[in-house]
Amino acid sequence: MKRAHILHALVACAVLVAGWLVYRTLSQYSWADISGSITEIPAMNFALALAFAACSYLCLTLFDFLALRYVEKPLAYPRAALASFTSLAIGHNVGIAALSSGAVRYRFYSRWGLTAEEIAKLIVFCGVTVGLGLITLAGLCLMLLPGTAGKVAGLGTAASVGLGAVCLVLGAAYLTLATFVRGELKVRSWRFALPTPRIAALQIGVGTLNFAFVAASLHQLLAGAAGYMETTAAYVVGNLTALVSHVPGGLGVLEATIGFLLGGSASIGALIAFRVVYFFIPLPLGLVSLLASEALLGPNGDSGLRNSPS
């Protein structure tokens, strides 16, 4: 009973923190800035940005779906999708994903029979998938558009192409290790059990596709002010900077980096609209999902969701 009260308190804290973060971010701009930034974007571009953002969150649900198979505790896709979307809609805004989205994932998966160790492995697997997607897309951007992707680090064309090749080699090396090496991959005190080659390949593919969709969402909001590959290169670098900074939701860091890379083409309106589309719109949906699950799911996670894997 005491444990249930603690978990309910954590849920309440998550709701309050998320609300405060939204207020803190939006308070930087006047209502005229926010409303004007959205109304200036063509309706079709805004609709496509929403669609690409939805495709990204769909890819993210596959992270959990694959991770459940990796830990050999397959659940039905609706359950994986519920846990993934709820945790990431909140975690993207709160920041420090291992603690924020990880805590929400623990709440869901512990009810569905996963141990703390299995949930920890699932979270690490999803983190690795994020990393694989970023380095693969970064590698492509550095090789195809070295000027923009290397600008923030002051890299020349040759250095950018070389770094891009290294990024792609890292992804290929991961797939090779998963194919030929069984057991755990050990780097000092860090250990990671390698997945099957099929799951490893899907990690790279889904991880890369996820970030490609996010960049496509931003590109639509820029309304043709920058090319897709240029926008993708800027987003990848901006996202890496935001992850390293550990600022909640990358507040300000993502916008500043993208603005630096794209210059005048990255209007403040488009960047505000991007945060609304990808961060703020999913947030209340995630909070409603979390609160509804607390009210509707039984102690063992019983609900209308299917229990068998699909």
PDB file of C-alpha atoms in Angstrom:
ATOM      1  CA  MET A   1       0.000   0.000   0.000  1.00  0.00           C
ATOM      2  CA  LYS A   2       2.817   2.345   0.883  1.00  0.00           C
ATOM      3  CA  ARG A   3       4.509   1.595  -2.446  1.00  0.00           C
ATOM      4  CA  ALA A   4       1.296   2.442  -4.311  1.00  0.00           C
ATOM      5  CA  HIS A   5       1.122   5.806  -2.532  1.00  0.00           C
ATOM      6  CA  ILE A   6       4.729   6.563  -3.520  1.00  0.00           C
ATOM      7  CA  LEU A   7       4.027   5.728  -7.169  1.00  0.00           C
ATOM      8  CA  HIS A   8       0.894   7.912  -7.149  1.00  0.00           C
ATOM      9  CA  ALA A   9       2.939  10.749  -5.681  1.00  0.00           C
ATOM     10  CA  LEU A  10       5.515  10.342  -8.445  1.00  0.00           C
ATOM     11  CA  VAL A  11       2.764  10.502 -11.064  1.00  0.00           C
ATOM     12  CA  ALA A  12       1.437  13.717  -9.502  1.00  0.00           C
ATOM     13  CA  CYS A  13       4.959  15.183  -9.463  1.00  0.00           C
ATOM     14  CA  ALA A  14       5.419  14.298 -13.138  1.00  0.00           C
ATOM     15  CA  VAL A  15       2.213  16.161 -14.011  1.00  0.00           C
ATOM     16  CA  LEU A  16       3.258  19.239 -12.018  1.00  0.00           C
ATOM     17  CA  VAL A  17       6.818  19.317 -13.383  1.00  0.00           C
ATOM     18  CA  ALA A  18       5.597  18.930 -16.962  1.00  0.00           C
ATOM     19  CA  GLY A  19       3.114  21.771 -16.498  1.00  0.00           C
ATOM     20  CA  TRP A  20       5.796  24.011 -15.011  1.00  0.00           C
ATOM     21  CA  LEU A  21       8.173  23.300 -17.897  1.00  0.00           C
ATOM     22  CA  VAL A  22       5.528  24.245 -20.447  1.00  0.00           C
ATOM     23  CA  TYR A  23       4.835  27.475 -18.568  1.00  0.00           C
ATOM     24  CA  ARG A  24       8.549  28.293 -18.285  1.00  0.00           C
ATOM     25  CA  THR A  25       9.118  27.810 -21.992  1.00  0.00           C
ATOM     26  CA  LEU A  26       6.031  29.655 -23.208  1.00  0.00           C
ATOM     27  CA  SER A  27       6.651  32.555 -20.804  1.00  0.00           C
ATOM     28  CA  GLN A  28       9.720  33.468 -22.876  1.00  0.00           C
ATOM     29  CA  TYR A  29       7.396  34.581 -25.663  1.00  0.00           C
ATOM     30  CA  SER A  30       4.362  36.843 -25.805  1.00  0.00           C
ATOM     31  CA  TRP A  31       1.023  35.431 -26.879  1.00  0.00           C
ATOM     32  CA  ALA A  32       1.388  37.455 -30.084  1.00  0.00           C
ATOM     33  CA  ASP A  33       4.713  35.692 -30.799  1.00  0.00           C
ATOM     34  CA  ILE A  34       3.216  32.251 -30.278  1.00  0.00           C
ATOM     35  CA  SER A  35      -0.046  32.788 -32.155  1.00  0.00           C
ATOM     36  CA  GLY A  36       1.692  34.710 -34.924  1.00  0.00           C
ATOM     37  CA  SER A  37       4.327  31.998 -35.384  1.00  0.00           C
ATOM     38  CA  ILE A  38       1.648  29.407 -36.034  1.00  0.00           C
ATOM     39  CA  THR A  39      -0.678  31.502 -38.194  1.00  0.00           C
ATOM     40  CA  GLU A  40       2.205  32.459 -40.491  1.00  0.00           C
ATOM     41  CA  ILE A  41       2.818  28.802 -41.374  1.00  0.00           C
ATOM     42  CA  PRO A  42       0.700  27.515 -44.287  1.00  0.00           C
ATOM     43  CA  ALA A  43      -2.050  25.160 -43.111  1.00  0.00           C
ATOM     44  CA  MET A  44      -0.829  22.311 -45.324  1.00  0.00           C
ATOM     45  CA  ASN A  45       2.720  22.599 -43.970  1.00  0.00           C
ATOM     46  CA  PHE A  46       1.424  22.586 -40.396  1.00  0.00           C
ATOM     47  CA  ALA A  47      -0.739  19.527 -41.093  1.00  0.00           C
ATOM     48  CA  LEU A  48       2.211  17.689 -42.662  1.00  0.00           C
ATOM     49  CA  ALA A  49       4.398  18.646 -39.682  1.00  0.00           C
ATOM     50  CA  LEU A  50       1.823  17.073 -37.361  1.00  0.00           C
ATOM     51  CA  ALA A  51       1.686  13.963 -39.553  1.00  0.00           C
ATOM     52  CA  PHE A  52       5.487  13.553 -39.566  1.00  0.00           C
ATOM     53  CA  ALA A  53       5.581  14.070 -35.782  1.00  0.00           C
ATOM     54  CA  ALA A  54       2.956  11.332 -35.417  1.00  0.00           C
ATOM     55  CA  CYS A  55       5.083   9.049 -37.616  1.00  0.00           C
ATOM     56  CA  SER A  56       8.044   9.715 -35.324  1.00  0.00           C
ATOM     57  CA  TYR A  57       6.071   8.727 -32.226  1.00  0.00           C
ATOM     58  CA  LEU A  58       4.893   5.630 -34.099  1.00  0.00           C
ATOM     59  CA  CYS A  59       8.544   4.703 -34.692  1.00  0.00           C
ATOM     60  CA  LEU A  60       9.261   5.273 -31.006  1.00  0.00           C
ATOM     61  CA  THR A  61       6.582   2.742 -30.041  1.00  0.00           C
ATOM     62  CA  LEU A  62       8.515   0.205 -32.109  1.00  0.00           C
ATOM     63  CA  PHE A  63      11.573   0.875 -29.915  1.00  0.00           C
ATOM     64  CA  ASP A  64       9.688  -0.615 -26.968  1.00  0.00           C
ATOM     65  CA  PHE A  65       8.115  -3.356 -29.092  1.00  0.00           C
ATOM     66  CA  LEU A  66      11.577  -4.522 -30.178  1.00  0.00           C
ATOM     67  CA  ALA A  67      12.999  -4.072 -26.675  1.00  0.00           C
ATOM     68  CA  LEU A  68      10.369  -6.402 -25.214  1.00  0.00           C
ATOM     69  CA  ARG A  69      11.485  -9.085 -27.625  1.00  0.00           C
ATOM     70  CA  TYR A  70      15.102  -8.361 -26.789  1.00  0.00           C
ATOM     71  CA  VAL A  71      14.448  -9.054 -23.083  1.00  0.00           C
ATOM     72  CA  GLU A  72      12.336 -12.071 -24.083  1.00  0.00           C
ATOM     73  CA  LYS A  73       9.151 -10.692 -22.545  1.00  0.00           C
ATOM     74  CA  PRO A  74       7.055  -9.960 -25.657  1.00  0.00           C
ATOM     75  CA  LEU A  75       3.819  -8.089 -25.034  1.00  0.00           C
ATOM     76  CA  ALA A  76       1.069  -7.098 -27.421  1.00  0.00           C
ATOM     77  CA  TYR A  77       1.841  -4.017 -29.505  1.00  0.00           C
ATOM     78  CA  PRO A  78      -0.965  -1.918 -27.913  1.00  0.00           C
ATOM     79  CA  ARG A  79       0.688  -2.334 -24.511  1.00  0.00           C
ATOM     80  CA  ALA A  80       4.131  -1.441 -25.832  1.00  0.00           C
ATOM     81  CA  ALA A  81       2.666   1.554 -27.664  1.00  0.00           C
ATOM     82  CA  LEU A  82       0.830   2.793 -24.560  1.00  0.00           C
ATOM     83  CA  ALA A  83       3.914   2.581 -22.348  1.00  0.00           C
ATOM     84  CA  SER A  84       6.188   4.091 -25.004  1.00  0.00           C
ATOM     85  CA  PHE A  85       4.017   7.044 -25.987  1.00  0.00           C
ATOM     86  CA  THR A  86       3.074   7.935 -22.419  1.00  0.00           C
ATOM     87  CA  SER A  87       6.655   7.786 -21.140  1.00  0.00           C
ATOM     88  CA  LEU A  88       8.201   9.669 -24.061  1.00  0.00           C
ATOM     89  CA  ALA A  89       5.512  12.358 -24.369  1.00  0.00           C
ATOM     90  CA  ILE A  90       6.397  13.241 -20.769  1.00  0.00           C
ATOM     91  CA  GLY A  91      10.112  12.419 -20.935  1.00  0.00           C
ATOM     92  CA  HIS A  92      10.748  14.612 -23.980  1.00  0.00           C
ATOM     93  CA  ASN A  93       9.599  17.622 -21.968  1.00  0.00           C
ATOM     94  CA  VAL A  94      11.001  16.740 -18.548  1.00  0.00           C
ATOM     95  CA  GLY A  95      14.436  15.678 -19.829  1.00  0.00           C
ATOM     96  CA  ILE A  96      16.958  13.132 -18.422  1.00  0.00           C
ATOM     97  CA  ALA A  97      15.070  10.344 -20.164  1.00  0.00           C
ATOM     98  CA  ALA A  98      16.540   7.529 -18.082  1.00  0.00           C
ATOM     99  CA  LEU A  99      14.845   9.016 -14.995  1.00  0.00           C
ATOM    100  CA  SER A 100      11.701  10.624 -16.400  1.00  0.00           C
ATOM    101  CA  SER A 101      10.492   8.310 -19.153  1.00  0.00           C
ATOM    102  CA  GLY A 102      12.245   5.431 -17.368  1.00  0.00           C
ATOM    103  CA  ALA A 103      10.104   5.913 -14.260  1.00  0.00           C
ATOM    104  CA  VAL A 104       6.912   5.911 -16.322  1.00  0.00           C
ATOM    105  CA  ARG A 105       8.028   2.805 -18.201  1.00  0.00           C
ATOM    106  CA  TYR A 106       8.723   1.097 -14.892  1.00  0.00           C
ATOM    107  CA  ARG A 107       5.188   1.895 -13.725  1.00  0.00           C
ATOM    108  CA  PHE A 108       3.677   0.219 -16.792  1.00  0.00           C
ATOM    109  CA  TYR A 109       5.968  -2.741 -17.298  1.00  0.00           C
ATOM    110  CA  SER A 110       6.208  -3.759 -13.653  1.00  0.00           C
ATOM    111  CA  ARG A 111       2.416  -4.208 -13.710  1.00  0.00           C
ATOM    112  CA  TRP A 112       2.770  -6.421 -16.751  1.00  0.00           C
ATOM    113  CA  GLY A 113       5.219  -8.870 -15.215  1.00  0.00           C
ATOM    114  CA  LEU A 114       8.679  -7.492 -16.051  1.00  0.00           C
ATOM    115  CA  THR A 115      11.307  -7.448 -13.329  1.00  0.00           C
ATOM    116  CA  ALA A 116      13.350  -4.355 -12.465  1.00  0.00           C
ATOM    117  CA  GLU A 117      16.356  -5.878 -14.263  1.00  0.00           C
ATOM    118  CA  GLU A 118      14.352  -6.553 -17.413  1.00  0.00           C
ATOM    119  CA  ILE A 119      12.956  -3.019 -17.420  1.00  0.00           C
ATOM    120  CA  ALA A 120      16.476  -1.626 -16.984  1.00  0.00           C
ATOM    121  CA  LYS A 121      17.643  -3.685 -19.974  1.00  0.00           C
ATOM    122  CA  LEU A 122      14.655  -2.448 -21.982  1.00  0.00           C
ATOM    123  CA  ILE A 123      15.512   1.178 -21.198  1.00  0.00           C
ATOM    124  CA  VAL A 124      19.165   0.636 -22.169  1.00  0.00           C
ATOM    125  CA  PHE A 125      18.063  -1.052 -25.405  1.00  0.00           C
ATOM    126  CA  CYS A 126      15.861   1.930 -26.293  1.00  0.00           C
ATOM    127  CA  GLY A 127      18.741   4.288 -25.488  1.00  0.00           C
ATOM    128  CA  VAL A 128      21.050   2.320 -27.778  1.00  0.00           C
ATOM    129  CA  THR A 129      18.408   2.488 -30.515  1.00  0.00           C
ATOM    130  CA  VAL A 130      18.299   6.273 -30.137  1.00  0.00           C
ATOM    131  CA  GLY A 131      22.086   6.414 -30.401  1.00  0.00           C
ATOM    132  CA  LEU A 132      22.189   4.169 -33.452  1.00  0.00           C
ATOM    133  CA  GLY A 133      19.539   6.265 -35.190  1.00  0.00           C
ATOM    134  CA  LEU A 134      21.349   9.519 -34.443  1.00  0.00           C
ATOM    135  CA  ILE A 135      24.811   8.377 -35.505  1.00  0.00           C
ATOM    136  CA  THR A 136      23.483   6.769 -38.682  1.00  0.00           C
ATOM    137  CA  LEU A 137      21.542   9.862 -39.727  1.00  0.00           C
ATOM    138  CA  ALA A 138      24.463  12.071 -38.634  1.00  0.00           C
ATOM    139  CA  GLY A 139      26.798   9.989 -40.777  1.00  0.00           C
ATOM    140  CA  LEU A 140      24.570  10.395 -43.813  1.00  0.00           C
ATOM    141  CA  CYS A 141      24.257  14.151 -43.239  1.00  0.00           C
ATOM    142  CA  LEU A 142      27.990  14.648 -42.698  1.00  0.00           C
ATOM    143  CA  MET A 143      28.790  12.818 -45.921  1.00  0.00           C
ATOM    144  CA  LEU A 144      26.009  14.256 -48.077  1.00  0.00           C
ATOM    145  CA  LEU A 145      26.031  17.803 -46.668  1.00  0.00           C
ATOM    146  CA  PRO A 146      29.380  18.330 -44.901  1.00  0.00           C
ATOM    147  CA  GLY A 147      29.177  22.134 -44.942  1.00  0.00           C
ATOM    148  CA  THR A 148      26.105  22.445 -42.719  1.00  0.00           C
ATOM    149  CA  ALA A 149      26.645  19.426 -40.441  1.00  0.00           C
ATOM    150  CA  GLY A 150      30.290  20.331 -39.774  1.00  0.00           C
ATOM    151  CA  LYS A 151      29.711  24.054 -39.306  1.00  0.00           C
ATOM    152  CA  VAL A 152      28.977  23.958 -35.582  1.00  0.00           C
ATOM    153  CA  ALA A 153      32.226  22.081 -34.847  1.00  0.00           C
ATOM    154  CA  GLY A 154      34.270  24.118 -37.310  1.00  0.00           C
ATOM    155  CA  LEU A 155      34.983  21.062 -39.459  1.00  0.00           C
ATOM    156  CA  GLY A 156      36.071  21.345 -43.054  1.00  0.00           C
ATOM    157  CA  THR A 157      34.622  19.282 -45.877  1.00  0.00           C
ATOM    158  CA  ALA A 158      37.183  16.485 -45.626  1.00  0.00           C
ATOM    159  CA  ALA A 159      36.884  16.233 -41.857  1.00  0.00           C
ATOM    160  CA  SER A 160      33.086  16.182 -42.050  1.00  0.00           C
ATOM    161  CA  VAL A 161      33.094  13.406 -44.640  1.00  0.00           C
ATOM    162  CA  GLY A 162      35.607  11.452 -42.574  1.00  0.00           C
ATOM    163  CA  LEU A 163      33.542  11.818 -39.403  1.00  0.00           C
ATOM    164  CA  GLY A 164      30.439  10.811 -41.333  1.00  0.00           C
ATOM    165  CA  ALA A 165      32.178   7.655 -42.499  1.00  0.00           C
ATOM    166  CA  VAL A 166      33.152   6.856 -38.895  1.00  0.00           C
ATOM    167  CA  CYS A 167      29.513   7.242 -37.801  1.00  0.00           C
ATOM    168  CA  LEU A 168      28.332   4.829 -40.492  1.00  0.00           C
ATOM    169  CA  VAL A 169      31.107   2.374 -39.645  1.00  0.00           C
ATOM    170  CA  LEU A 170      29.972   2.381 -35.998  1.00  0.00           C
ATOM    171  CA  GLY A 171      26.491   1.320 -37.040  1.00  0.00           C
ATOM    172  CA  ALA A 172      27.906  -1.350 -39.343  1.00  0.00           C
ATOM    173  CA  ALA A 173      30.212  -2.580 -36.568  1.00  0.00           C
ATOM    174  CA  TYR A 174      27.243  -2.937 -34.198  1.00  0.00           C
ATOM    175  CA  LEU A 175      25.381  -5.025 -36.764  1.00  0.00           C
ATOM    176  CA  THR A 176      28.495  -7.133 -37.401  1.00  0.00           C
ATOM    177  CA  LEU A 177      29.004  -7.798 -33.686  1.00  0.00           C
ATOM    178  CA  ALA A 178      25.344  -8.780 -33.320  1.00  0.00           C
ATOM    179  CA  THR A 179      25.798 -11.224 -36.213  1.00  0.00           C
ATOM    180  CA  PHE A 180      29.002 -12.931 -35.140  1.00  0.00           C
ATOM    181  CA  VAL A 181      29.383 -12.360 -31.390  1.00  0.00           C
ATOM    182  CA  ARG A 182      27.141 -13.984 -28.825  1.00  0.00           C
ATOM    183  CA  GLY A 183      26.889 -12.948 -25.209  1.00  0.00           C
ATOM    184  CA  GLU A 184      27.648  -9.559 -23.694  1.00  0.00           C
ATOM    185  CA  LEU A 185      29.582  -6.654 -25.140  1.00  0.00           C
ATOM    186  CA  LYS A 186      31.846  -5.312 -22.364  1.00  0.00           C
ATOM    187  CA  VAL A 187      33.397  -1.824 -22.277  1.00  0.00           C
ATOM    188  CA  ARG A 188      35.061  -1.383 -18.872  1.00  0.00           C
ATOM    189  CA  SER A 189      32.235  -1.630 -16.319  1.00  0.00           C
ATOM    190  CA  TRP A 190      29.507  -1.180 -18.948  1.00  0.00           C
ATOM    191  CA  ARG A 191      27.873  -4.340 -20.284  1.00  0.00           C
ATOM    192  CA  PHE A 192      25.321  -4.827 -23.017  1.00  0.00           C
ATOM    193  CA  ALA A 193      23.946  -8.145 -24.223  1.00  0.00           C
ATOM    194  CA  LEU A 194      23.885  -8.064 -28.000  1.00  0.00           C
ATOM    195  CA  PRO A 195      20.544  -8.648 -29.736  1.00  0.00           C
ATOM    196  CA  THR A 196      19.955 -10.975 -32.663  1.00  0.00           C
ATOM    197  CA  PRO A 197      21.100  -9.690 -36.090  1.00  0.00           C
ATOM    198  CA  ARG A 198      17.468  -9.147 -37.115  1.00  0.00           C
ATOM    199  CA  ILE A 199      16.675  -7.022 -34.081  1.00  0.00           C
ATOM    200  CA  ALA A 200      19.959  -5.095 -34.475  1.00  0.00           C
ATOM    201  CA  ALA A 201      19.130  -4.282 -38.104  1.00  0.00           C
ATOM    202  CA  LEU A 202      15.639  -3.164 -37.115  1.00  0.00           C
ATOM    203  CA  GLN A 203      17.147  -0.973 -34.379  1.00  0.00           C
ATOM    204  CA  ILE A 204      19.263   0.881 -36.915  1.00  0.00           C
ATOM    205  CA  GLY A 205      16.440   1.163 -39.436  1.00  0.00           C
ATOM    206  CA  VAL A 206      13.692   2.283 -37.048  1.00  0.00           C
ATOM    207  CA  GLY A 207      16.061   4.551 -35.101  1.00  0.00           C
ATOM    208  CA  THR A 208      17.178   6.338 -38.258  1.00  0.00           C
ATOM    209  CA  LEU A 209      13.642   6.582 -39.629  1.00  0.00           C
ATOM    210  CA  ASN A 210      12.448   8.142 -36.373  1.00  0.00           C
ATOM    211  CA  PHE A 211      14.866  11.070 -36.594  1.00  0.00           C
ATOM    212  CA  ALA A 212      14.250  11.424 -40.319  1.00  0.00           C
ATOM    213  CA  PHE A 213      10.553  11.955 -39.529  1.00  0.00           C
ATOM    214  CA  VAL A 214      11.349  14.518 -36.815  1.00  0.00           C
ATOM    215  CA  ALA A 215      13.541  16.452 -39.256  1.00  0.00           C
ATOM    216  CA  ALA A 216      10.755  16.253 -41.848  1.00  0.00           C
ATOM    217  CA  SER A 217       8.364  17.813 -39.326  1.00  0.00           C
ATOM    218  CA  LEU A 218      10.760  20.706 -38.717  1.00  0.00           C
ATOM    219  CA  HIS A 219      11.366  21.086 -42.448  1.00  0.00           C
ATOM    220  CA  GLN A 220       7.643  21.554 -43.084  1.00  0.00           C
ATOM    221  CA  LEU A 221       7.444  24.275 -40.449  1.00  0.00           C
ATOM    222  CA  LEU A 222      10.369  26.110 -42.055  1.00  0.00           C
ATOM    223  CA  ALA A 223       8.085  26.259 -45.121  1.00  0.00           C
ATOM    224  CA  GLY A 224      10.815  25.824 -47.706  1.00  0.00           C
ATOM    225  CA  ALA A 225      13.287  28.248 -46.095  1.00  0.00           C
ATOM    226  CA  ALA A 226      15.871  25.444 -46.021  1.00  0.00           C
ATOM    227  CA  GLY A 227      16.285  22.145 -47.849  1.00  0.00           C
ATOM    228  CA  TYR A 228      15.361  18.850 -46.211  1.00  0.00           C
ATOM    229  CA  MET A 229      18.928  17.561 -45.907  1.00  0.00           C
ATOM    230  CA  GLU A 230      20.127  20.921 -44.578  1.00  0.00           C
ATOM    231  CA  THR A 231      17.320  20.914 -42.001  1.00  0.00           C
ATOM    232  CA  THR A 232      18.108  17.304 -41.085  1.00  0.00           C
ATOM    233  CA  ALA A 233      21.792  18.093 -40.567  1.00  0.00           C
ATOM    234  CA  ALA A 234      20.907  21.037 -38.331  1.00  0.00           C
ATOM    235  CA  TYR A 235      18.396  19.005 -36.345  1.00  0.00           C
ATOM    236  CA  VAL A 236      20.790  16.099 -35.750  1.00  0.00           C
ATOM    237  CA  VAL A 237      23.498  18.410 -34.420  1.00  0.00           C
ATOM    238  CA  GLY A 238      20.952  20.372 -32.370  1.00  0.00           C
ATOM    239  CA  ASN A 239      19.507  17.205 -30.886  1.00  0.00           C
ATOM    240  CA  LEU A 240      22.940  15.879 -29.963  1.00  0.00           C
ATOM    241  CA  THR A 241      23.705  19.195 -28.256  1.00  0.00           C
ATOM    242  CA  ALA A 242      20.419  19.069 -26.340  1.00  0.00           C
ATOM    243  CA  LEU A 243      21.071  15.483 -25.213  1.00  0.00           C
ATOM    244  CA  VAL A 244      24.558  16.320 -23.972  1.00  0.00           C
ATOM    245  CA  SER A 245      23.272  19.400 -22.112  1.00  0.00           C
ATOM    246  CA  HIS A 246      20.602  17.390 -20.212  1.00  0.00           C
ATOM    247  CA  VAL A 247      18.437  20.524 -20.203  1.00  0.00           C
ATOM    248  CA  PRO A 248      14.761  19.489 -19.734  1.00  0.00           C
ATOM    249  CA  GLY A 249      13.329  18.929 -23.190  1.00  0.00           C
ATOM    250  CA  GLY A 250      16.394  20.640 -24.663  1.00  0.00           C
ATOM    251  CA  LEU A 251      14.749  23.967 -23.772  1.00  0.00           C
ATOM    252  CA  GLY A 252      16.486  26.695 -25.751  1.00  0.00           C
ATOM    253  CA  VAL A 253      19.450  24.481 -26.663  1.00  0.00           C
ATOM    254  CA  LEU A 254      17.768  22.855 -29.645  1.00  0.00           C
ATOM    255  CA  GLU A 255      16.462  26.162 -30.975  1.00  0.00           C
ATOM    256  CA  ALA A 256      19.774  27.974 -30.458  1.00  0.00           C
ATOM    257  CA  THR A 257      21.794  25.288 -32.243  1.00  0.00           C
ATOM    258  CA  ILE A 258      19.384  25.020 -35.174  1.00  0.00           C
ATOM    259  CA  GLY A 259      19.236  28.809 -35.426  1.00  0.00           C
ATOM    260  CA  PHE A 260      23.035  28.999 -35.483  1.00  0.00           C
ATOM    261  CA  LEU A 261      23.332  26.364 -38.179  1.00  0.00           C
ATOM    262  CA  LEU A 262      20.532  27.551 -40.420  1.00  0.00           C
ATOM    263  CA  GLY A 263      20.903  31.278 -39.759  1.00  0.00           C
ATOM    264  CA  GLY A 264      18.085  33.484 -41.008  1.00  0.00           C
ATOM    265  CA  SER A 265      16.164  30.590 -42.540  1.00  0.00           C
ATOM    266  CA  ALA A 266      15.327  29.299 -39.032  1.00  0.00           C
ATOM    267  CA  SER A 267      12.698  31.866 -38.041  1.00  0.00           C
ATOM    268  CA  ILE A 268      11.724  32.038 -34.392  1.00  0.00           C
ATOM    269  CA  GLY A 269       8.158  31.343 -35.482  1.00  0.00           C
ATOM    270  CA  ALA A 270       9.076  28.018 -37.071  1.00  0.00           C
ATOM    271  CA  LEU A 271      11.124  26.962 -34.044  1.00  0.00           C
ATOM    272  CA  ILE A 272       8.328  27.857 -31.615  1.00  0.00           C
ATOM    273  CA  ALA A 273       5.852  25.984 -33.803  1.00  0.00           C
ATOM    274  CA  PHE A 274       8.169  22.943 -33.888  1.00  0.00           C
ATOM    275  CA  ARG A 275       8.296  22.829 -30.081  1.00  0.00           C
ATOM    276  CA  VAL A 276       4.503  23.101 -29.982  1.00  0.00           C
ATOM    277  CA  VAL A 277       4.046  20.312 -32.545  1.00  0.00           C
ATOM    278  CA  TYR A 278       6.619  17.813 -31.308  1.00  0.00           C
ATOM    279  CA  PHE A 279       6.758  18.530 -27.567  1.00  0.00           C
ATOM    280  CA  PHE A 280       3.715  20.406 -26.281  1.00  0.00           C
ATOM    281  CA  ILE A 281       0.897  18.736 -28.214  1.00  0.00           C
ATOM    282  CA  PRO A 282       1.971  15.178 -27.226  1.00  0.00           C
ATOM    283  CA  LEU A 283       2.520  16.239 -23.593  1.00  0.00           C
ATOM    284  CA  PRO A 284      -1.132  16.641 -22.501  1.00  0.00           C
ATOM    285  CA  LEU A 285      -1.997  13.464 -24.412  1.00  0.00           C
ATOM    286  CA  GLY A 286       0.721  11.628 -22.497  1.00  0.00           C
ATOM    287  CA  LEU A 287      -0.469  13.064 -19.180  1.00  0.00           C
ATOM    288  CA  VAL A 288      -4.072  12.047 -19.902  1.00  0.00           C
ATOM    289  CA  SER A 289      -2.845   8.577 -20.881  1.00  0.00           C
ATOM    290  CA  LEU A 290      -0.862   8.290 -17.651  1.00  0.00           C
ATOM    291  CA  LEU A 291      -3.730   9.443 -15.442  1.00  0.00           C
ATOM    292  CA  ALA A 292      -6.232   7.239 -17.275  1.00  0.00           C
ATOM    293  CA  SER A 293      -3.992   4.196 -16.913  1.00  0.00           C
ATOM    294  CA  GLU A 294      -3.714   4.834 -13.188  1.00  0.00           C
ATOM    295  CA  ALA A 295      -7.486   4.924 -12.947  1.00  0.00           C
ATOM    296  CA  LEU A 296      -8.369   2.116 -15.360  1.00  0.00           C
ATOM    297  CA  LEU A 297      -5.573  -0.435 -15.197  1.00  0.00           C
ATOM    298  CA  GLY A 298      -5.756  -2.924 -12.379  1.00  0.00           C
ATOM    299  CA  PRO A 299      -2.796  -3.805 -10.161  1.00  0.00           C
ATOM    300  CA  ASN A 300      -1.774  -6.417 -12.751  1.00  0.00           C
ATOM    301  CA  GLY A 301      -2.367  -4.108 -15.704  1.00  0.00           C
ATOM    302  CA  ASP A 302      -5.669  -5.729 -16.629  1.00  0.00           C
ATOM    303  CA  SER A 303      -7.650  -3.727 -19.176  1.00  0.00           C
ATOM    304  CA  GLY A 304      -9.054  -4.002 -22.642  1.00  0.00           C
ATOM    305  CA  LEU A 305      -5.533  -4.238 -24.042  1.00  0.00           C
ATOM    306  CA  ARG A 306      -4.560  -7.617 -25.400  1.00  0.00           C
ATOM    307  CA  ASN A 307      -2.122  -9.564 -23.267  1.00  0.00           C
ATOM    308  CA  SER A 308      -0.652 -11.840 -25.919  1.00  0.00           C
ATOM    309  CA  PRO A 309       2.127 -10.664 -28.251  1.00  0.00           C
ATOM    310  CA  SER A 310       1.154  -9.733 -31.794  1.00  0.00           C
TER     311      SER A 310
END
